[in-house]
CSV table of C-alpha atoms in Angstrom, one decimal:
chain,number,residue,atom,x,y,z
I,463,UNK,CA,41.6,65.1,21.2
I,464,UNK,CA,39.0,62.4,20.6
I,465,UNK,CA,38.7,61.2,17.0
I,466,UNK,CA,35.7,59.8,15.1
I,467,UNK,CA,36.3,57.9,11.9
I,468,UNK,CA,33.0,57.7,10.0
I,469,UNK,CA,31.8,55.3,7.2
I,470,UNK,CA,35.0,53.3,6.9
I,471,UNK,CA,35.5,49.8,5.6
I,472,UNK,CA,37.3,48.4,8.7
I,473,UNK,CA,39.6,45.4,8.4
I,474,UNK,CA,39.7,43.5,11.8
I,475,UNK,CA,41.1,40.1,12.7
I,476,UNK,CA,37.6,38.8,12.5
I,477,UNK,CA,36.9,40.1,9.0
I,478,UNK,CA,35.8,43.3,7.2
I,479,UNK,CA,32.8,45.5,8.2
I,480,UNK,CA,31.4,48.9,7.3
I,481,UNK,CA,31.3,50.9,10.5
I,482,UNK,CA,32.3,54.0,12.5
I,483,UNK,CA,35.2,53.9,14.9
I,484,UNK,CA,35.9,56.2,17.8
I,485,UNK,CA,39.2,56.9,19.5
I,486,UNK,CA,39.6,58.3,23.0
I,487,UNK,CA,42.6,58.5,25.3
I,488,UNK,CA,44.8,56.7,22.8
I,489,UNK,CA,42.6,53.7,22.5
I,490,UNK,CA,39.7,52.4,20.3
I,491,UNK,CA,36.7,53.3,22.3
I,492,UNK,CA,33.9,51.9,20.1
I,493,UNK,CA,33.2,50.3,16.8
I,494,UNK,CA,29.6,50.5,15.7
I,495,UNK,CA,27.3,50.9,12.7
I,496,UNK,CA,26.7,54.6,13.6
I,497,UNK,CA,28.4,56.8,16.2
I,498,UNK,CA,27.9,60.4,17.1
I,499,UNK,CA,30.9,62.6,17.8
I,500,UNK,CA,31.6,63.8,21.3
I,501,UNK,CA,32.1,67.5,22.0
I,502,UNK,CA,35.3,68.8,20.3
I,503,UNK,CA,36.0,65.5,18.5
I,504,UNK,CA,37.9,65.6,15.2
I,505,UNK,CA,35.7,63.8,12.6
I,506,UNK,CA,37.0,62.1,9.4
I,507,UNK,CA,34.7,60.9,6.7
I,508,UNK,CA,36.2,57.7,5.4
I,509,UNK,CA,33.6,57.0,2.7
I,510,UNK,CA,35.3,54.9,0.0
I,511,UNK,CA,38.4,54.4,2.2
I,512,UNK,CA,39.7,51.3,4.0
I,513,UNK,CA,41.0,51.3,7.6
I,514,UNK,CA,43.7,48.8,8.5
I,515,UNK,CA,45.6,48.0,11.7
I,516,UNK,CA,48.9,49.9,11.5
I,517,UNK,CA,51.4,47.8,9.8
I,518,UNK,CA,54.4,46.2,11.5
I,519,UNK,CA,57.9,46.1,9.9
I,520,UNK,CA,60.3,43.8,11.8
I,521,UNK,CA,63.3,44.9,9.7
I,522,UNK,CA,64.3,48.6,9.3
I,523,UNK,CA,67.5,50.6,9.5
I,524,UNK,CA,66.9,54.0,11.2
I,525,UNK,CA,70.6,54.8,11.2
I,526,UNK,CA,70.6,56.7,14.5
I,527,UNK,CA,72.8,57.0,16.5
I,528,UNK,CA,75.9,57.2,14.3
I,529,UNK,CA,74.7,57.7,10.7
I,530,UNK,CA,72.1,60.5,10.9
I,531,UNK,CA,73.2,61.9,7.6
I,532,UNK,CA,71.5,58.9,6.0
I,533,UNK,CA,68.4,58.8,8.2
I,534,UNK,CA,67.2,59.8,11.7
I,535,UNK,CA,64.7,58.1,14.0
I,536,UNK,CA,62.5,61.2,13.4
I,537,UNK,CA,62.7,61.1,9.6
I,538,UNK,CA,62.5,57.3,9.4
I,539,UNK,CA,59.4,57.1,11.6
I,540,UNK,CA,57.8,60.0,9.7
I,541,UNK,CA,58.3,57.9,6.6
I,542,UNK,CA,56.9,54.9,8.3
I,543,UNK,CA,53.7,56.8,9.3
I,544,UNK,CA,53.3,58.0,5.7
I,545,UNK,CA,53.5,54.4,4.6
I,546,UNK,CA,50.9,53.2,7.1
I,547,UNK,CA,53.4,51.6,9.6
I,548,UNK,CA,52.9,52.2,13.3
I,549,UNK,CA,55.4,49.6,14.7
I,550,UNK,CA,59.0,49.1,13.6
I,551,UNK,CA,61.9,46.9,14.8
I,552,UNK,CA,65.2,48.8,14.3
I,553,UNK,CA,68.4,46.9,13.3
I,554,UNK,CA,71.6,47.4,15.4
I,555,UNK,CA,74.2,48.3,12.8
I,556,UNK,CA,74.7,51.7,14.5
I,557,UNK,CA,77.5,53.6,16.2
I,558,UNK,CA,77.7,52.8,19.0
I,559,UNK,CA,76.4,49.3,18.3
I,560,UNK,CA,73.8,48.4,20.9
I,561,UNK,CA,75.7,45.4,22.2
I,562,UNK,CA,75.4,46.3,25.9
I,563,UNK,CA,72.9,48.1,28.2
I,564,UNK,CA,74.5,51.5,27.9
I,565,UNK,CA,74.7,51.5,24.2
I,566,UNK,CA,71.1,50.3,23.8
I,567,UNK,CA,70.0,53.0,26.2
I,568,UNK,CA,71.6,55.7,24.0
I,569,UNK,CA,69.3,54.5,21.1
I,570,UNK,CA,66.3,54.2,23.4
I,571,UNK,CA,66.7,57.9,24.5
I,572,UNK,CA,66.5,59.1,20.9
I,573,UNK,CA,63.5,56.9,20.3
I,574,UNK,CA,61.7,58.2,23.3
I,575,UNK,CA,62.4,61.8,22.3
I,576,UNK,CA,61.9,61.8,18.6
I,577,UNK,CA,60.0,58.7,17.2
I,578,UNK,CA,56.6,59.3,15.6
I,579,UNK,CA,55.6,55.6,15.8
I,580,UNK,CA,56.5,52.7,18.0
I,581,UNK,CA,60.1,51.6,17.6
I,582,UNK,CA,61.5,48.4,19.2
I,583,UNK,CA,65.3,48.1,18.9
I,584,UNK,CA,67.3,45.0,18.3
I,585,UNK,CA,70.3,44.2,20.4
I,586,UNK,CA,73.4,43.0,18.6
I,587,UNK,CA,74.3,39.3,18.9
I,588,UNK,CA,78.0,39.8,19.1
I,589,UNK,CA,80.2,42.7,20.3
I,590,UNK,CA,80.4,45.3,17.6
I,591,UNK,CA,78.7,42.9,15.3
I,592,UNK,CA,82.2,41.4,14.7
I,593,UNK,CA,81.2,37.8,15.3
I,594,UNK,CA,84.0,37.2,17.8
I,595,UNK,CA,82.3,37.2,21.2
I,596,UNK,CA,78.8,37.4,22.4
I,597,UNK,CA,77.3,40.8,23.2
I,598,UNK,CA,75.9,41.4,26.7
I,599,UNK,CA,72.6,39.8,25.7
I,600,UNK,CA,71.4,39.5,29.3
I,601,UNK,CA,72.0,43.2,29.9
I,602,UNK,CA,69.7,44.2,27.0
I,603,UNK,CA,66.3,43.2,28.4
I,604,UNK,CA,64.6,46.0,26.4
I,605,UNK,CA,65.7,44.6,23.1
I,606,UNK,CA,62.9,43.1,21.0
I,607,UNK,CA,65.2,40.3,19.7
I,608,UNK,CA,68.9,39.9,18.8
I,609,UNK,CA,70.6,40.1,15.4
I,610,UNK,CA,73.9,41.0,13.7
I,611,UNK,CA,71.9,42.0,10.6
I,612,UNK,CA,74.2,43.1,7.8
I,613,UNK,CA,76.6,40.3,8.6
I,614,UNK,CA,76.2,36.6,8.9
I,615,UNK,CA,77.6,34.9,12.0
I,616,UNK,CA,80.4,33.0,10.3
I,617,UNK,CA,81.4,30.2,12.7
I,618,UNK,CA,79.2,27.4,13.9
I,619,UNK,CA,80.4,27.6,17.5
I,620,UNK,CA,79.6,31.3,17.7
I,621,UNK,CA,76.1,30.8,16.3
I,622,UNK,CA,75.5,27.8,18.6
I,623,UNK,CA,76.6,29.9,21.7
I,624,UNK,CA,74.3,32.7,20.6
I,625,UNK,CA,71.4,30.4,20.1
I,626,UNK,CA,71.9,28.8,23.5
I,627,UNK,CA,72.0,32.2,25.2
I,628,UNK,CA,69.0,33.6,23.3
I,629,UNK,CA,67.1,30.5,24.2
I,630,UNK,CA,67.9,31.0,27.8
I,631,UNK,CA,66.7,34.5,27.7
I,632,UNK,CA,63.4,33.6,26.0
I,633,UNK,CA,64.1,35.9,23.0
I,634,UNK,CA,64.2,35.4,19.2
I,635,UNK,CA,67.4,35.2,17.2
I,636,UNK,CA,67.1,37.0,13.9
I,637,UNK,CA,69.7,36.0,11.3
I,638,UNK,CA,71.2,37.7,8.3
I,639,UNK,CA,72.3,34.5,6.5
I,640,UNK,CA,75.4,35.0,4.4
I,641,UNK,CA,78.5,32.8,4.1
I,642,UNK,CA,81.3,35.2,3.3
I,643,UNK,CA,83.4,32.3,1.8
I,644,UNK,CA,80.8,32.0,-1.0
I,645,UNK,CA,80.6,35.6,-2.1
I,646,UNK,CA,83.5,35.5,-4.6
I,647,UNK,CA,83.6,39.3,-4.9
I,648,UNK,CA,80.1,39.5,-6.2
I,649,UNK,CA,77.7,42.4,-5.8
I,650,UNK,CA,74.6,41.4,-7.7
I,651,UNK,CA,72.9,38.0,-8.3
I,652,UNK,CA,74.9,35.4,-10.1
I,653,UNK,CA,72.3,35.1,-12.9
I,654,UNK,CA,71.5,36.1,-16.4
I,655,UNK,CA,71.9,39.8,-16.0
I,656,UNK,CA,75.3,39.5,-14.4
I,657,UNK,CA,76.5,37.3,-17.2
I,658,UNK,CA,75.1,39.5,-20.0
I,659,UNK,CA,76.6,42.7,-18.5
I,660,UNK,CA,79.9,41.5,-17.1
I,661,UNK,CA,79.1,41.9,-13.4
I,662,UNK,CA,80.5,39.7,-10.6
I,663,UNK,CA,77.7,37.6,-9.2
I,664,UNK,CA,76.7,36.4,-5.7
I,665,UNK,CA,75.6,32.8,-5.8
I,666,UNK,CA,72.4,31.9,-3.9
I,667,UNK,CA,74.4,29.3,-2.0
I,668,UNK,CA,75.9,32.0,0.1
I,669,UNK,CA,72.4,32.5,1.6
I,670,UNK,CA,71.0,29.0,1.7
I,671,UNK,CA,74.1,27.3,3.0
I,672,UNK,CA,74.0,29.4,6.2
I,673,UNK,CA,70.2,28.9,6.6
I,674,UNK,CA,70.9,25.1,6.3
I,675,UNK,CA,73.5,25.3,9.1
I,676,UNK,CA,71.3,27.5,11.3
I,677,UNK,CA,68.3,25.1,11.0
I,678,UNK,CA,70.5,22.3,12.3
I,679,UNK,CA,71.6,24.5,15.2
I,680,UNK,CA,68.1,25.6,15.9
I,681,UNK,CA,67.0,21.9,16.1
I,682,UNK,CA,69.9,21.3,18.5
I,683,UNK,CA,69.4,24.2,20.8
I,684,UNK,CA,65.6,24.8,20.6
I,685,UNK,CA,66.1,28.5,19.9
I,686,UNK,CA,63.4,30.6,18.4
I,687,UNK,CA,64.9,31.4,15.1
I,688,UNK,CA,63.9,34.0,12.4
I,689,UNK,CA,65.5,34.4,9.0
I,690,UNK,CA,65.9,37.9,7.5
I,691,UNK,CA,65.2,38.8,3.8
I,692,UNK,CA,64.9,35.4,2.2
I,693,UNK,CA,65.6,35.7,-1.5
I,694,UNK,CA,66.5,32.3,-2.9
I,695,UNK,CA,64.4,29.3,-4.0
I,696,UNK,CA,66.6,26.9,-2.1
I,697,UNK,CA,66.1,28.9,1.1
I,698,UNK,CA,62.3,28.5,0.8
I,699,UNK,CA,62.6,24.7,0.4
I,700,UNK,CA,64.8,24.4,3.5
I,701,UNK,CA,62.5,26.5,5.6
I,702,UNK,CA,59.4,24.7,4.4
I,703,UNK,CA,61.1,21.4,5.4
I,704,UNK,CA,62.2,22.7,8.8
I,705,UNK,CA,58.7,23.8,9.6
I,706,UNK,CA,57.3,20.4,8.7
I,707,UNK,CA,59.9,18.9,11.1
I,708,UNK,CA,58.7,21.2,14.0
I,709,UNK,CA,61.7,23.6,14.1
I,710,UNK,CA,60.7,26.9,15.7
I,711,UNK,CA,61.5,28.9,12.6
I,712,UNK,CA,59.9,31.9,10.9
I,713,UNK,CA,61.1,34.1,8.1
I,714,UNK,CA,60.5,37.2,6.1
I,715,UNK,CA,61.0,38.4,2.5
I,716,UNK,CA,60.9,41.9,1.1
I,717,UNK,CA,58.7,43.6,-1.6
I,718,UNK,CA,61.6,43.8,-4.2
I,719,UNK,CA,62.2,40.1,-4.1
I,720,UNK,CA,58.5,39.3,-4.6
I,721,UNK,CA,58.0,41.8,-7.5
I,722,UNK,CA,61.3,42.0,-9.4
I,723,UNK,CA,63.8,39.5,-10.9
I,724,UNK,CA,67.4,40.1,-12.0
I,725,UNK,CA,66.4,40.9,-15.6
I,726,UNK,CA,64.6,43.9,-14.2
I,727,UNK,CA,67.9,45.4,-13.1
I,728,UNK,CA,69.3,48.6,-14.4
I,729,UNK,CA,72.8,50.1,-14.2
I,730,UNK,CA,71.7,52.1,-11.2
I,731,UNK,CA,72.4,51.9,-7.5
I,732,UNK,CA,68.7,51.9,-6.7
I,733,UNK,CA,68.7,48.2,-7.8
I,734,UNK,CA,71.5,47.2,-5.4
I,735,UNK,CA,70.8,45.6,-2.1
I,736,UNK,CA,72.0,42.6,-0.1
I,737,UNK,CA,70.8,39.9,-0.7
I,738,UNK,CA,70.4,40.8,-4.3
I,739,UNK,CA,67.3,40.6,-6.5
I,740,UNK,CA,67.5,37.1,-7.8
I,741,UNK,CA,66.1,35.2,-10.8
I,742,UNK,CA,62.5,34.6,-11.9
I,743,UNK,CA,62.5,31.1,-10.5
I,744,UNK,CA,63.5,32.5,-7.1
I,745,UNK,CA,60.7,35.1,-7.3
I,746,UNK,CA,58.1,32.5,-8.1
I,747,UNK,CA,59.3,30.3,-5.3
I,748,UNK,CA,59.0,33.2,-2.9
I,749,UNK,CA,55.4,33.8,-4.0
I,750,UNK,CA,54.6,30.1,-3.4
I,751,UNK,CA,56.2,30.5,0.0
I,752,UNK,CA,54.0,33.3,1.0
I,753,UNK,CA,50.9,31.6,-0.4
I,754,UNK,CA,51.6,28.3,1.5
I,755,UNK,CA,52.7,29.9,4.8
I,756,UNK,CA,56.4,29.0,4.5
I,757,UNK,CA,57.2,32.8,4.5
I,758,UNK,CA,55.5,34.4,7.4
I,759,UNK,CA,55.8,38.1,6.8
I,760,UNK,CA,57.0,40.8,4.5
I,761,UNK,CA,59.5,43.4,5.8
I,762,UNK,CA,60.9,46.3,3.9
I,763,UNK,CA,64.6,46.1,5.0
I,764,UNK,CA,64.4,49.9,4.7
I,765,UNK,CA,68.0,50.9,4.4
I,766,UNK,CA,68.5,54.6,3.5
I,767,UNK,CA,71.8,56.0,2.2
I,768,UNK,CA,73.0,59.5,1.1
I,769,UNK,CA,72.6,60.2,-2.6
I,770,UNK,CA,76.4,60.2,-3.2
I,771,UNK,CA,76.5,56.6,-1.8
I,772,UNK,CA,73.9,55.4,-4.2
I,773,UNK,CA,74.9,57.1,-7.5
I,774,UNK,CA,77.9,54.9,-8.3
I,775,UNK,CA,76.1,52.2,-10.3
I,776,UNK,CA,75.6,48.6,-9.4
I,777,UNK,CA,79.3,47.9,-8.6
I,778,UNK,CA,80.2,51.0,-6.7
I,779,UNK,CA,77.0,51.9,-4.8
I,780,UNK,CA,76.3,50.8,-1.2
I,781,UNK,CA,73.8,48.1,-0.6
I,782,UNK,CA,70.3,49.1,0.5
I,783,UNK,CA,67.1,50.7,-0.7
I,784,UNK,CA,64.2,52.4,1.1
I,785,UNK,CA,60.8,50.8,1.4
I,786,UNK,CA,58.6,52.2,4.1
I,787,UNK,CA,56.7,54.6,1.9
I,788,UNK,CA,56.2,52.3,-1.0
I,789,UNK,CA,55.7,48.8,0.4
I,790,UNK,CA,52.0,48.7,0.7
I,791,UNK,CA,51.2,50.3,-2.7
I,792,UNK,CA,53.6,48.2,-4.7
I,793,UNK,CA,52.5,45.0,-2.9
I,794,UNK,CA,48.8,45.8,-3.3
I,795,UNK,CA,49.3,46.7,-7.0
I,796,UNK,CA,51.6,43.8,-7.8
I,797,UNK,CA,50.0,41.0,-5.7
I,798,UNK,CA,46.4,41.8,-4.7
I,799,UNK,CA,45.2,43.5,-7.9
I,800,UNK,CA,46.7,40.7,-9.9
I,801,UNK,CA,44.8,38.1,-7.7
I,802,UNK,CA,48.0,36.5,-6.4
I,803,UNK,CA,47.0,37.3,-2.8
I,804,UNK,CA,43.8,38.5,-1.2
I,805,UNK,CA,43.8,41.8,0.7
I,806,UNK,CA,43.4,39.9,4.0
I,807,UNK,CA,46.4,37.7,3.2
I,808,UNK,CA,48.5,40.8,2.5
I,809,UNK,CA,47.5,42.4,5.8
I,810,UNK,CA,48.4,39.2,7.7
I,811,UNK,CA,51.9,39.4,6.1
I,812,UNK,CA,52.2,43.1,7.1
I,813,UNK,CA,50.6,43.0,10.5
I,814,UNK,CA,49.0,39.9,12.0
I,815,UNK,CA,51.9,37.4,11.5
I,816,UNK,CA,54.7,39.8,12.7
I,817,UNK,CA,52.5,40.8,15.6
I,818,UNK,CA,52.1,37.2,16.7
I,819,UNK,CA,55.8,36.2,16.3
I,820,UNK,CA,57.4,39.2,17.9
I,821,UNK,CA,54.6,40.0,20.4
I,822,UNK,CA,54.3,43.7,19.2
I,823,UNK,CA,51.5,45.7,17.7
I,824,UNK,CA,47.8,45.8,18.4
I,825,UNK,CA,44.5,44.7,16.8
I,826,UNK,CA,41.5,46.7,15.6
I,827,UNK,CA,39.2,46.0,18.5
I,828,UNK,CA,37.6,48.0,21.3
I,829,UNK,CA,40.1,48.7,24.1
I,830,UNK,CA,43.1,48.2,21.9
I,831,UNK,CA,45.7,50.9,21.2
I,832,UNK,CA,44.5,53.1,18.3
I,833,UNK,CA,47.4,52.2,15.9
I,834,UNK,CA,45.5,52.6,12.7
I,835,UNK,CA,46.0,53.5,9.0
I,836,UNK,CA,43.6,54.6,6.3
I,837,UNK,CA,44.2,54.0,2.6
I,838,UNK,CA,42.4,55.1,-0.6
I,839,UNK,CA,42.8,51.9,-2.6
I,840,UNK,CA,41.4,53.5,-5.8
I,841,UNK,CA,44.0,56.3,-5.9
I,842,UNK,CA,46.5,55.8,-8.7
I,843,UNK,CA,49.8,57.7,-8.8
I,844,UNK,CA,53.5,57.4,-9.7
I,845,UNK,CA,56.1,56.7,-7.0
I,846,UNK,CA,58.0,60.0,-6.6
I,847,UNK,CA,61.1,59.7,-4.3
I,848,UNK,CA,61.4,63.5,-4.2
I,849,UNK,CA,58.2,63.4,-2.1
I,850,UNK,CA,59.5,61.0,0.5
I,851,UNK,CA,59.8,61.9,4.1
I,852,UNK,CA,62.7,59.5,4.5
I,853,UNK,CA,66.1,61.0,3.9
I,854,UNK,CA,66.7,58.1,1.5
I,855,UNK,CA,65.5,58.4,-2.0
I,856,UNK,CA,66.8,55.1,-3.6
I,857,UNK,CA,64.0,52.7,-4.6
I,858,UNK,CA,63.8,50.3,-7.6
I,859,UNK,CA,60.1,51.2,-7.8
I,860,UNK,CA,60.8,54.9,-8.7
I,861,UNK,CA,58.3,56.0,-11.4
I,862,UNK,CA,56.1,52.9,-11.1
I,863,UNK,CA,52.3,53.5,-11.3
I,864,UNK,CA,50.6,52.1,-8.2
I,865,UNK,CA,47.3,52.0,-6.4
I,866,UNK,CA,46.8,52.7,-2.7
I,867,UNK,CA,47.5,56.0,-1.1
I,868,UNK,CA,47.9,56.4,2.6
I,869,UNK,CA,45.6,59.2,3.8
I,870,UNK,CA,45.9,59.0,7.6
I,871,UNK,CA,47.9,57.1,10.3
I,872,UNK,CA,47.2,57.1,14.0
I,873,UNK,CA,49.7,55.8,16.6
I,874,UNK,CA,48.4,55.6,20.2
I,875,UNK,CA,45.4,57.7,19.1
I,876,UNK,CA,47.6,60.6,17.8
I,877,UNK,CA,47.6,61.7,14.2
I,878,UNK,CA,51.2,61.0,13.0
I,879,UNK,CA,50.5,61.4,9.3
I,880,UNK,CA,47.6,63.1,7.4
I,881,UNK,CA,47.5,63.5,3.6
I,882,UNK,CA,46.3,66.9,2.5
I,883,UNK,CA,43.5,65.2,0.5
I,884,UNK,CA,41.8,64.0,3.7
I,885,UNK,CA,39.8,66.8,5.3
I,886,UNK,CA,38.9,66.9,9.0
I,887,UNK,CA,35.6,68.2,10.4
I,888,UNK,CA,35.5,69.7,13.9
């Protein structure tokens, strides 16, 4: 069915305009000041609403195959659509691990059959993500990039070999940076909260030391290198310096690192993730990093778990929180409405920058795929995990009052999410 979106405030790569937008055969047909619907079109009045390109998240865990009690590709992509996301990159900590063509194809089959939005899977860097031998990288041509996310590659020689092979294949190496020799049994940030409440802390050095090593290896090999979920101020300094030296490096951070610090923690598993929420100085360094371009994009690290895996407090709960359904409203409320970032800068972090680096996603322009999302930026509400479409319910933003409600998401011209508050005219 053709779709006509009327009277929207449309955010494009060239700026913002008030216009109508028509969709036909999965693509944006026209953008003009006033358009009339074709016969049988679905018409949406977007007065007082804002239309964005569908967001891109380069770091999500969809848990299937292997852990479908936590999340499925169907439930995870439904959550993505509700959050305004139309493009996801899915991490490889699955069963079987996508470390060869056959295992990757098992994941791709489920994606083709059940995904509501576009999903690009990662291939594992090493067999079984065990860090001992390289995975069959050449056999996984359909992988968007390669990563052992969830585990840092511990030896220099293995990371060097991985970078050399990824460079040869023209792909991106995406690194979870964590030196396991520097964890010391910790499970939250080694900061003020840990000391006050008797928790074992994870030092920031466990992150930045491995980033420092990888930057040297990226210089040596010329590999395209991307750092996952940057959380520490020292990491920002290292990446800023590497960029100035011409290293082919990008990085991401996540909403919880930008908006929370360790003194916001509660004795609740919904505040536990890896890397941990760090100190206020780290948070401020991350904000400076996104403002000056050191940090290229914001990813959610959406990592759902079953309720019984997250109800064991900070020490006993598994690492990981969900983010797809809350990312835009918490970032809009915490950064844009507080004049820390402009709306256009936020959209670049959620769409334009990941699109350019990973070569995925589309723009809001005639002829492009109709991957679009519509938000009411004036809608205020409390984050209620019981309303999530994700199977995961654990978020540190539970109960927060936020602005920005997703009303409609299109992927390839198909309605993949529609809020009951948005009426359609035939």
